[in-house]
PDB file of C-alpha atoms in Angstrom:
ATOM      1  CA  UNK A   1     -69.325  38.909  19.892  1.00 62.00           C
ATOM      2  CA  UNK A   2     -71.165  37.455  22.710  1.00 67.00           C
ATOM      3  CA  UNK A   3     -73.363  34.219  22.142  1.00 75.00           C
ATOM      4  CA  UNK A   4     -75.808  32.300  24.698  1.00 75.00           C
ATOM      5  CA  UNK A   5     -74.735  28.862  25.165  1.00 77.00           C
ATOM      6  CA  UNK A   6     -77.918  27.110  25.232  1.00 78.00           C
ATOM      7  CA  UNK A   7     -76.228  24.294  28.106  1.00 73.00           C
ATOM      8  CA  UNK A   8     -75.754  27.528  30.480  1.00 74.00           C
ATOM      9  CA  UNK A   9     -78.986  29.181  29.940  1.00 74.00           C
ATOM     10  CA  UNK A  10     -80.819  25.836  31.183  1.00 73.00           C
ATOM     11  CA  UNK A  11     -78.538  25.633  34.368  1.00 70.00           C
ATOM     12  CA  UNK A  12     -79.527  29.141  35.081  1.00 73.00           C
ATOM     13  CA  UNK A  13     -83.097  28.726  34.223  1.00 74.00           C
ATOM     14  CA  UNK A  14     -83.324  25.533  36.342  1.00 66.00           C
ATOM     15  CA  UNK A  15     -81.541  26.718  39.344  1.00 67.00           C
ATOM     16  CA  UNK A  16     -83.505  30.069  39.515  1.00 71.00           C
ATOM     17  CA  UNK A  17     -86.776  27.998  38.710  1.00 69.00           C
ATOM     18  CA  UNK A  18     -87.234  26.981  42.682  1.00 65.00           C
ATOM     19  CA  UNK A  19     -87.339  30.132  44.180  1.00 69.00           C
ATOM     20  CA  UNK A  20     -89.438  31.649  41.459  1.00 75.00           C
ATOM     21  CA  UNK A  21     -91.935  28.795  41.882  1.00 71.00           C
ATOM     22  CA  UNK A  22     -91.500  29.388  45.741  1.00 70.00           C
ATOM     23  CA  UNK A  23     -92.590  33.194  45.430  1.00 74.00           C
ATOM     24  CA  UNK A  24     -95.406  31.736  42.880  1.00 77.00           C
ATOM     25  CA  UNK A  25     -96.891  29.702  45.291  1.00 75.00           C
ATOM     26  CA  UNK A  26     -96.560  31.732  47.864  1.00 75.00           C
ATOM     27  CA  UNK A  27     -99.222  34.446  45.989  1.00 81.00           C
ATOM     28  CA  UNK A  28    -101.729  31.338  45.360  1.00 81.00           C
ATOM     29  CA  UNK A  29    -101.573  30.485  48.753  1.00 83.00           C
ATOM     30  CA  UNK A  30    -102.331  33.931  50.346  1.00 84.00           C
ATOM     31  CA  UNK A  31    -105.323  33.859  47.614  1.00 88.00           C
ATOM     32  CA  UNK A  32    -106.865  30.838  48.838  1.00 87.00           C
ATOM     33  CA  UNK A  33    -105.966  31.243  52.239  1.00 89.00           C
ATOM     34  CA  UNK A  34    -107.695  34.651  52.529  1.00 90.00           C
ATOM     35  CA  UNK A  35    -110.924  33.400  50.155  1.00 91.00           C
ATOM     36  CA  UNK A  36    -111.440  30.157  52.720  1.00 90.00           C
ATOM     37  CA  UNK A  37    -111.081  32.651  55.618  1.00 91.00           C
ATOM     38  CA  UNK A  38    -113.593  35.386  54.192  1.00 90.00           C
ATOM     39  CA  UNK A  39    -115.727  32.314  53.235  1.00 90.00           C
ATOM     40  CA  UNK A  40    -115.438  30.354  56.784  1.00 90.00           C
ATOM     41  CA  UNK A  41    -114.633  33.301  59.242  1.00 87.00           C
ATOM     42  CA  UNK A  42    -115.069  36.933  57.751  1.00 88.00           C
ATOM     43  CA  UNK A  43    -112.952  39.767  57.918  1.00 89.00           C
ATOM     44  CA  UNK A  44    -112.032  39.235  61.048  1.00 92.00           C
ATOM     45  CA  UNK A  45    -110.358  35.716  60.138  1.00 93.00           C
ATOM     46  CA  UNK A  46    -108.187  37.714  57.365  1.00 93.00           C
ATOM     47  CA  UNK A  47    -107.303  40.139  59.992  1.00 93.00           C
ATOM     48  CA  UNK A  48    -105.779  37.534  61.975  1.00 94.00           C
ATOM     49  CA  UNK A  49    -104.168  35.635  59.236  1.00 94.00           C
ATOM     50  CA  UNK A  50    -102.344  38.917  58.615  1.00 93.00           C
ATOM     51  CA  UNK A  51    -101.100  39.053  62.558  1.00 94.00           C
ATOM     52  CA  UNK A  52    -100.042  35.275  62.193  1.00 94.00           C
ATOM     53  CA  UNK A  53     -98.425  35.520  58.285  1.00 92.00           C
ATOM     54  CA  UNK A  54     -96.458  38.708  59.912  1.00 92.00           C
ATOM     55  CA  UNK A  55     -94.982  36.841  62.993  1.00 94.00           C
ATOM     56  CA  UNK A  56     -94.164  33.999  60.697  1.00 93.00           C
ATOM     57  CA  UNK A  57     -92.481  35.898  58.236  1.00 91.00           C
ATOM     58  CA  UNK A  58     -89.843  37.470  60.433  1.00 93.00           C
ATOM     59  CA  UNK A  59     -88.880  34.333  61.603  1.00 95.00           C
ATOM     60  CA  UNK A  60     -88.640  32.833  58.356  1.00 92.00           C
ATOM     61  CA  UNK A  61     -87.017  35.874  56.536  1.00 94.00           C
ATOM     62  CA  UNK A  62     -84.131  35.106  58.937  1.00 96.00           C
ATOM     63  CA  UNK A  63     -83.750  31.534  57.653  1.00 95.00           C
ATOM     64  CA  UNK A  64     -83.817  32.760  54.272  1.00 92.00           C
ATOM     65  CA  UNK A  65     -80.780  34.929  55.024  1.00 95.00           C
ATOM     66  CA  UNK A  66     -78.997  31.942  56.264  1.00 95.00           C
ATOM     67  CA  UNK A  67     -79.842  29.859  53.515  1.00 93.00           C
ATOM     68  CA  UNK A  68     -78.478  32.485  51.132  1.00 92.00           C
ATOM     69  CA  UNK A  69     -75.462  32.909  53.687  1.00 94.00           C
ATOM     70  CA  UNK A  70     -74.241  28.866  52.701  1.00 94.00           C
ATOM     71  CA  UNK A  71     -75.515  29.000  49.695  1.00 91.00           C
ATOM     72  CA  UNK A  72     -72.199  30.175  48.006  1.00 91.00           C
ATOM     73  CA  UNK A  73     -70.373  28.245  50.351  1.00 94.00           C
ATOM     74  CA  UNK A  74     -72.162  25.159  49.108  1.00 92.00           C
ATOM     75  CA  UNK A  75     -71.574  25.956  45.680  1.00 90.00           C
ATOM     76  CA  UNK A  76     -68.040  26.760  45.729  1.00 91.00           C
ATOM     77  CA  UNK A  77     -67.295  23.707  47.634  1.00 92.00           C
ATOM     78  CA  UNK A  78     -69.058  21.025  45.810  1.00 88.00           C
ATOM     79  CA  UNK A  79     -67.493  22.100  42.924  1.00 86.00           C
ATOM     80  CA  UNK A  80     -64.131  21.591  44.074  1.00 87.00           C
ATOM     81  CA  UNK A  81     -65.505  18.618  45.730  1.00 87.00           C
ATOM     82  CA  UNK A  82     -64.613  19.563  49.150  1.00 90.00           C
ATOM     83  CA  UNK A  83     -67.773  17.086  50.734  1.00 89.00           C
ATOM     84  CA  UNK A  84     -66.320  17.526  53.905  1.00 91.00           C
ATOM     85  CA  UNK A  85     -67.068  21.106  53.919  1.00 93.00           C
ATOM     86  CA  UNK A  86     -70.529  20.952  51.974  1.00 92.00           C
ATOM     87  CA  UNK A  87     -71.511  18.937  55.280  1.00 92.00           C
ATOM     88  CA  UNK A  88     -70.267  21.261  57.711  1.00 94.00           C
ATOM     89  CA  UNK A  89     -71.939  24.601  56.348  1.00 94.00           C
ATOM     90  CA  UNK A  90     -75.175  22.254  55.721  1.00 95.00           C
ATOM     91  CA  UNK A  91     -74.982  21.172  59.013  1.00 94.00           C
ATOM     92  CA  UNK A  92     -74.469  24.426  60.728  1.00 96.00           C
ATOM     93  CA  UNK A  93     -77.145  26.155  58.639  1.00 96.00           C
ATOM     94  CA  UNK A  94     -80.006  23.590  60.025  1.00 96.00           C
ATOM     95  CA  UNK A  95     -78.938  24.253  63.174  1.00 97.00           C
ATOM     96  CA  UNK A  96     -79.158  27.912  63.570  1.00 97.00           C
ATOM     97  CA  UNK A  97     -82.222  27.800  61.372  1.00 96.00           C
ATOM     98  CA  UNK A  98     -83.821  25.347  64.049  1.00 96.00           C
ATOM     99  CA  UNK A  99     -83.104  27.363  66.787  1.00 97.00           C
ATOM    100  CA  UNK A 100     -84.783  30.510  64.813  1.00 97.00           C
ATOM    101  CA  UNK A 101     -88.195  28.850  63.634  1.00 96.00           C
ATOM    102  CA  UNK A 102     -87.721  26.961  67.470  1.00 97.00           C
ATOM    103  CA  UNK A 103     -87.941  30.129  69.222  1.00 97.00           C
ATOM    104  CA  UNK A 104     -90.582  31.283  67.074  1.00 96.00           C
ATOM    105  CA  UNK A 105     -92.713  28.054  67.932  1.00 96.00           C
ATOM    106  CA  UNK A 106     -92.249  28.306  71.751  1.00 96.00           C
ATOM    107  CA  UNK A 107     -92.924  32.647  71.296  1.00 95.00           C
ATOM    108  CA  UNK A 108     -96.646  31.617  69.752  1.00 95.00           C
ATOM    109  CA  UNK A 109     -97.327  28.636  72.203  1.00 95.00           C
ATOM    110  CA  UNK A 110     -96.470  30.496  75.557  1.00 95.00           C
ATOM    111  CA  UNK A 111     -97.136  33.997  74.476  1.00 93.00           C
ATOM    112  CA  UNK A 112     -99.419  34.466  71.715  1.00 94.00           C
ATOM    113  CA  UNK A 113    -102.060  37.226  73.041  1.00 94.00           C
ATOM    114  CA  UNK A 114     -98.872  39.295  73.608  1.00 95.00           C
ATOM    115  CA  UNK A 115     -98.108  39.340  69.898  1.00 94.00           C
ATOM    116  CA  UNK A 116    -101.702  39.485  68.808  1.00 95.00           C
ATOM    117  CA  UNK A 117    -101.622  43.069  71.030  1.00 94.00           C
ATOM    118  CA  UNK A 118     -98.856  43.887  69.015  1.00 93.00           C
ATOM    119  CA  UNK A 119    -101.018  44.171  66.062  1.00 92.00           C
ATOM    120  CA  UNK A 120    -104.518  45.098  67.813  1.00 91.00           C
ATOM    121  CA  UNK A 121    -106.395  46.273  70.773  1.00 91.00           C
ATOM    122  CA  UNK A 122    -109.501  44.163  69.125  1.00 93.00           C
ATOM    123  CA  UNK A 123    -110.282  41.270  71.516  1.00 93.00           C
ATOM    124  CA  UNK A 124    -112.137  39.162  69.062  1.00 94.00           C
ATOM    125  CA  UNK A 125    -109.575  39.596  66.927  1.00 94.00           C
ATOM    126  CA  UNK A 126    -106.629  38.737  69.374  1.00 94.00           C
ATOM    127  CA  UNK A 127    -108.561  35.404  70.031  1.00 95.00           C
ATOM    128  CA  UNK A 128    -109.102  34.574  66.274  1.00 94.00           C
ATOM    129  CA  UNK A 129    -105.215  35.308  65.943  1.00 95.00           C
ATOM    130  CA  UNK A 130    -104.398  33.301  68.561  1.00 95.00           C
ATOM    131  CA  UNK A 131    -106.071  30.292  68.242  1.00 95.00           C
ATOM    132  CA  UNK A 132    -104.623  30.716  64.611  1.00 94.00           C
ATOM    133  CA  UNK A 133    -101.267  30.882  65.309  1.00 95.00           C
ATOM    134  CA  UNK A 134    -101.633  28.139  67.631  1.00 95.00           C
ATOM    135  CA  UNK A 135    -102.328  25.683  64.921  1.00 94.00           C
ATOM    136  CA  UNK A 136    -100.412  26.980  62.377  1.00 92.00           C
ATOM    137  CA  UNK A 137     -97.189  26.890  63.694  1.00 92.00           C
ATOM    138  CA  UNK A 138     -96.676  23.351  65.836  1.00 93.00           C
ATOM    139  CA  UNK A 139     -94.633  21.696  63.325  1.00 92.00           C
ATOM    140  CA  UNK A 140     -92.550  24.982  63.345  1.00 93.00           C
ATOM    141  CA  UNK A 141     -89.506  23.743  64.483  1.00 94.00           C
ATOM    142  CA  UNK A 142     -89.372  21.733  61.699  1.00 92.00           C
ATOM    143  CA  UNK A 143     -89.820  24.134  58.765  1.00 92.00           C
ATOM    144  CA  UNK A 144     -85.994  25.559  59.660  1.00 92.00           C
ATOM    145  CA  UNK A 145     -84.358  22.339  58.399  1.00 92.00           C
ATOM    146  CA  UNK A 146     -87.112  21.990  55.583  1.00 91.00           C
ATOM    147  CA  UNK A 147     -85.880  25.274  54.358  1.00 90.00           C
ATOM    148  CA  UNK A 148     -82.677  24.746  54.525  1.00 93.00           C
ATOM    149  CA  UNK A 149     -83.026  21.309  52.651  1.00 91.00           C
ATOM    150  CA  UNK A 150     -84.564  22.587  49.629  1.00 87.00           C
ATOM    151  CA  UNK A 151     -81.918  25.502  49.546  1.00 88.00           C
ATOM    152  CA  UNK A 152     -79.021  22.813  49.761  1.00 91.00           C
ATOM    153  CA  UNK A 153     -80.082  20.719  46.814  1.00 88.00           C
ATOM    154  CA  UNK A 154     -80.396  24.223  44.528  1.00 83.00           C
ATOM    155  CA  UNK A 155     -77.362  25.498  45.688  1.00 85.00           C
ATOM    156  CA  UNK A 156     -75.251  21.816  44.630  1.00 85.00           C
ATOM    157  CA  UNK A 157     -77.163  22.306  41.513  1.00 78.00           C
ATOM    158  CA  UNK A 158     -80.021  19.904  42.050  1.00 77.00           C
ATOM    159  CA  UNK A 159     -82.977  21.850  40.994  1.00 68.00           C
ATOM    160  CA  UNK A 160     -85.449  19.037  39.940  1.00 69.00           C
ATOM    161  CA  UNK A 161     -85.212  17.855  43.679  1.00 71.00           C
ATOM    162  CA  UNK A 162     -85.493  21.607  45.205  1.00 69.00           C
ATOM    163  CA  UNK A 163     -88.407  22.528  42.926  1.00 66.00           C
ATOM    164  CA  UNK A 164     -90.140  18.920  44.250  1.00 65.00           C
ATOM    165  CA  UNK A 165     -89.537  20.178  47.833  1.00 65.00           C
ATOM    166  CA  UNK A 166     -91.051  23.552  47.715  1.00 66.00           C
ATOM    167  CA  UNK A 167     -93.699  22.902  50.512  1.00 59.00           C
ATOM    168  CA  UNK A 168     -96.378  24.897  49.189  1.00 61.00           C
ATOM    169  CA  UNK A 169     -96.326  22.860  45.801  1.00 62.00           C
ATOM    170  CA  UNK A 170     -96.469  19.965  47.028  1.00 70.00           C
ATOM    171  CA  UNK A 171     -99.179  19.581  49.890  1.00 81.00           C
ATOM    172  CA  UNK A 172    -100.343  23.193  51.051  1.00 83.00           C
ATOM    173  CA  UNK A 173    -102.377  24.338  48.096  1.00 84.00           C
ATOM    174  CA  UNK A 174    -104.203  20.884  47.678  1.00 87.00           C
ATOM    175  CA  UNK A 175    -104.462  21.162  51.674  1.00 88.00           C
ATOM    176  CA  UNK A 176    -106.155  24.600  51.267  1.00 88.00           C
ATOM    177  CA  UNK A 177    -108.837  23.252  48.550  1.00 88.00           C
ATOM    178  CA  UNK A 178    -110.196  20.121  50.146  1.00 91.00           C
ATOM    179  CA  UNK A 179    -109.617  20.395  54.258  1.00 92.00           C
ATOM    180  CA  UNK A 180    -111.671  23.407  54.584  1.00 91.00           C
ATOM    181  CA  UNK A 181    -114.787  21.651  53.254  1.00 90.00           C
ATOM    182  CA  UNK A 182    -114.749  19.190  56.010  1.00 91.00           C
ATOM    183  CA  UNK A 183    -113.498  20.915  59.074  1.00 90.00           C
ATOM    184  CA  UNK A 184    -114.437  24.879  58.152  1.00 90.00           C
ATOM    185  CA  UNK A 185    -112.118  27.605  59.123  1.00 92.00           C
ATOM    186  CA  UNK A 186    -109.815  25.088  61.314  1.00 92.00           C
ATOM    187  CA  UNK A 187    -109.229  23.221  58.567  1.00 93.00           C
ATOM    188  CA  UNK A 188    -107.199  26.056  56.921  1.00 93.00           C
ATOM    189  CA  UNK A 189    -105.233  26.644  60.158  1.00 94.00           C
ATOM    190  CA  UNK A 190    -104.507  22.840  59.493  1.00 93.00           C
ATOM    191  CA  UNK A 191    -103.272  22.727  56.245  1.00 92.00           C
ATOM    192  CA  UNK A 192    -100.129  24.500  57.429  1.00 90.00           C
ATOM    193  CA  UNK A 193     -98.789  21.648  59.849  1.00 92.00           C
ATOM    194  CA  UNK A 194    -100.170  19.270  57.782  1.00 91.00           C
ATOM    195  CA  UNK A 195     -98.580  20.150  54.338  1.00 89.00           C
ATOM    196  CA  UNK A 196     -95.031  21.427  56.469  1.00 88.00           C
ATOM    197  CA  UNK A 197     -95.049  17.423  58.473  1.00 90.00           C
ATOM    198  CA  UNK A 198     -95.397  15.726  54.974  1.00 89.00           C
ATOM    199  CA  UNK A 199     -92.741  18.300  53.384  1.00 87.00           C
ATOM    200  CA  UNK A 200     -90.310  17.838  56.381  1.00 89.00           C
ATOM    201  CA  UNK A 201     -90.747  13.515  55.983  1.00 90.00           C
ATOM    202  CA  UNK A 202     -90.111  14.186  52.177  1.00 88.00           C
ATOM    203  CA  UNK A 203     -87.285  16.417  52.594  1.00 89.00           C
ATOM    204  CA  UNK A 204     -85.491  14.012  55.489  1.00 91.00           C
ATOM    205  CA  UNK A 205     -85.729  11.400  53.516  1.00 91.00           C
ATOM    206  CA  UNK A 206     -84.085  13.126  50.267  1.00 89.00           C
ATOM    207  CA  UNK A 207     -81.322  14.460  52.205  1.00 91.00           C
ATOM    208  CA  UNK A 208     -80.189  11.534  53.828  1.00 92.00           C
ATOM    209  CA  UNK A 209     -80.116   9.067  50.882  1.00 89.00           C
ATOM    210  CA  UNK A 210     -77.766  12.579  49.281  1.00 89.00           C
ATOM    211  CA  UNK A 211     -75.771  12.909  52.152  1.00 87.00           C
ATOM    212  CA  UNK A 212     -74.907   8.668  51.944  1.00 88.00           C
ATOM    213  CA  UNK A 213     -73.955   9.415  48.823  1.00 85.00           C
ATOM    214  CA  UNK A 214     -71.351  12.255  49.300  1.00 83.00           C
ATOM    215  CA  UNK A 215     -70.344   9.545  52.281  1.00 78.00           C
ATOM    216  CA  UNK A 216     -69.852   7.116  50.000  1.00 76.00           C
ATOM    217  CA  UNK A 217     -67.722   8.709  47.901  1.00 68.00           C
ATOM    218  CA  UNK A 218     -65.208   9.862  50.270  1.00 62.00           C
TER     219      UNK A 218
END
């Protein structure tokens, strides 16, 4: 007869607590993202918080395929403490993540009225999207690695330290409450660079004090 073993229900609970706090957060941010926008901007401001959260997310649903791409290959290999390789499929993942959320950040500088038409034919809502977008995403190139970080410390088992990184928990929803009653509808734009620059300073700093440790054990 089967039995639980209490030990492997808590690694299981704690490693699948990130992304279920991730997902979480994520539906408490659209709720006070879109109730500061219907407050500060209308309907219209909702509409084109839908335009930018859609060009976002395809970018990002790409780094979350890579991050569950070297997630098993960070697994396995820690646990036969093969560091070496832990590093290289790290490595590689922030790379090709950075060129993904990079692209996306240069695609919404240099062309944003083309993606807003995408979406619309409404002019006043092409300019509230891309005046959006423009804020929102210039730390973008960023968020790729930031990702990737708080994957990496799940996947070696860490989940304390991936749970602390998830973005949204830590500086977006606080962001969201107290920017917009000072600076309006921009300040919600703002709370996305701001809360994804403190997240990415967090996160570098995390993951190079781990990685000097798997260096100093080799």
């Amino acid at each position: 007869m089967l039995k639980p073993r209490i030990g492997i229900v808590k690694d299981i609970l704690a490693i699948g607590m990130a992304p279920f706090l991730m997902h979480l957060a994520s539906c408490m941010i659209v709720i006070l993202i879109n109730n500061g926008l219907k407050r500060y901007g209308g309907d219209l401001a909702i509409g084109a918080y839908g335009i930018v959260n859609r060009f976002a997310f395809m970018f990002l649903m790409i780094v979350m395929g890579l991050n569950q791409g070297m997630q098993p290959i960070v697994g396995y290999n820690y646990g036969a403490r093969q560091i070496n390789r832990v590093q290289k499929a790290f490595r590689l993942t922030v790379f090709f993540a950075t060129l993904v959320t990079t692209f996306a950040f240069l695609l919404a500088q240099l062309k944003p009225e083309w993606i807003a038409r995408v979406f619309t034919t409404d002019e006043e809502l092409i300019r509230l999207s891309v005046y959006g977008m423009r804020i929102s995403v210039m730390v973008f190139p960023l968020i790729g690695a930031q990702m990737v970080i708080t994957n990496f410390f799940q996947s070696i088992g860490m989940a304390k330290k991936s749970i602390f990184l998830t973005r949204q928990v830590i500086v977006l929803i606080p962001c969201l409450l107290i920017m917009p009653k000072f600076f309006g509808i921009a300040g919600i734009w703002m709370s996305m660079p701001v809360s994804d620059t403190v997240s990415v300073l967090v996160s570098m700093a995390m993951i190079y004090i781990q990685l000097r440790k798997f260096n100093a054990k080799q």
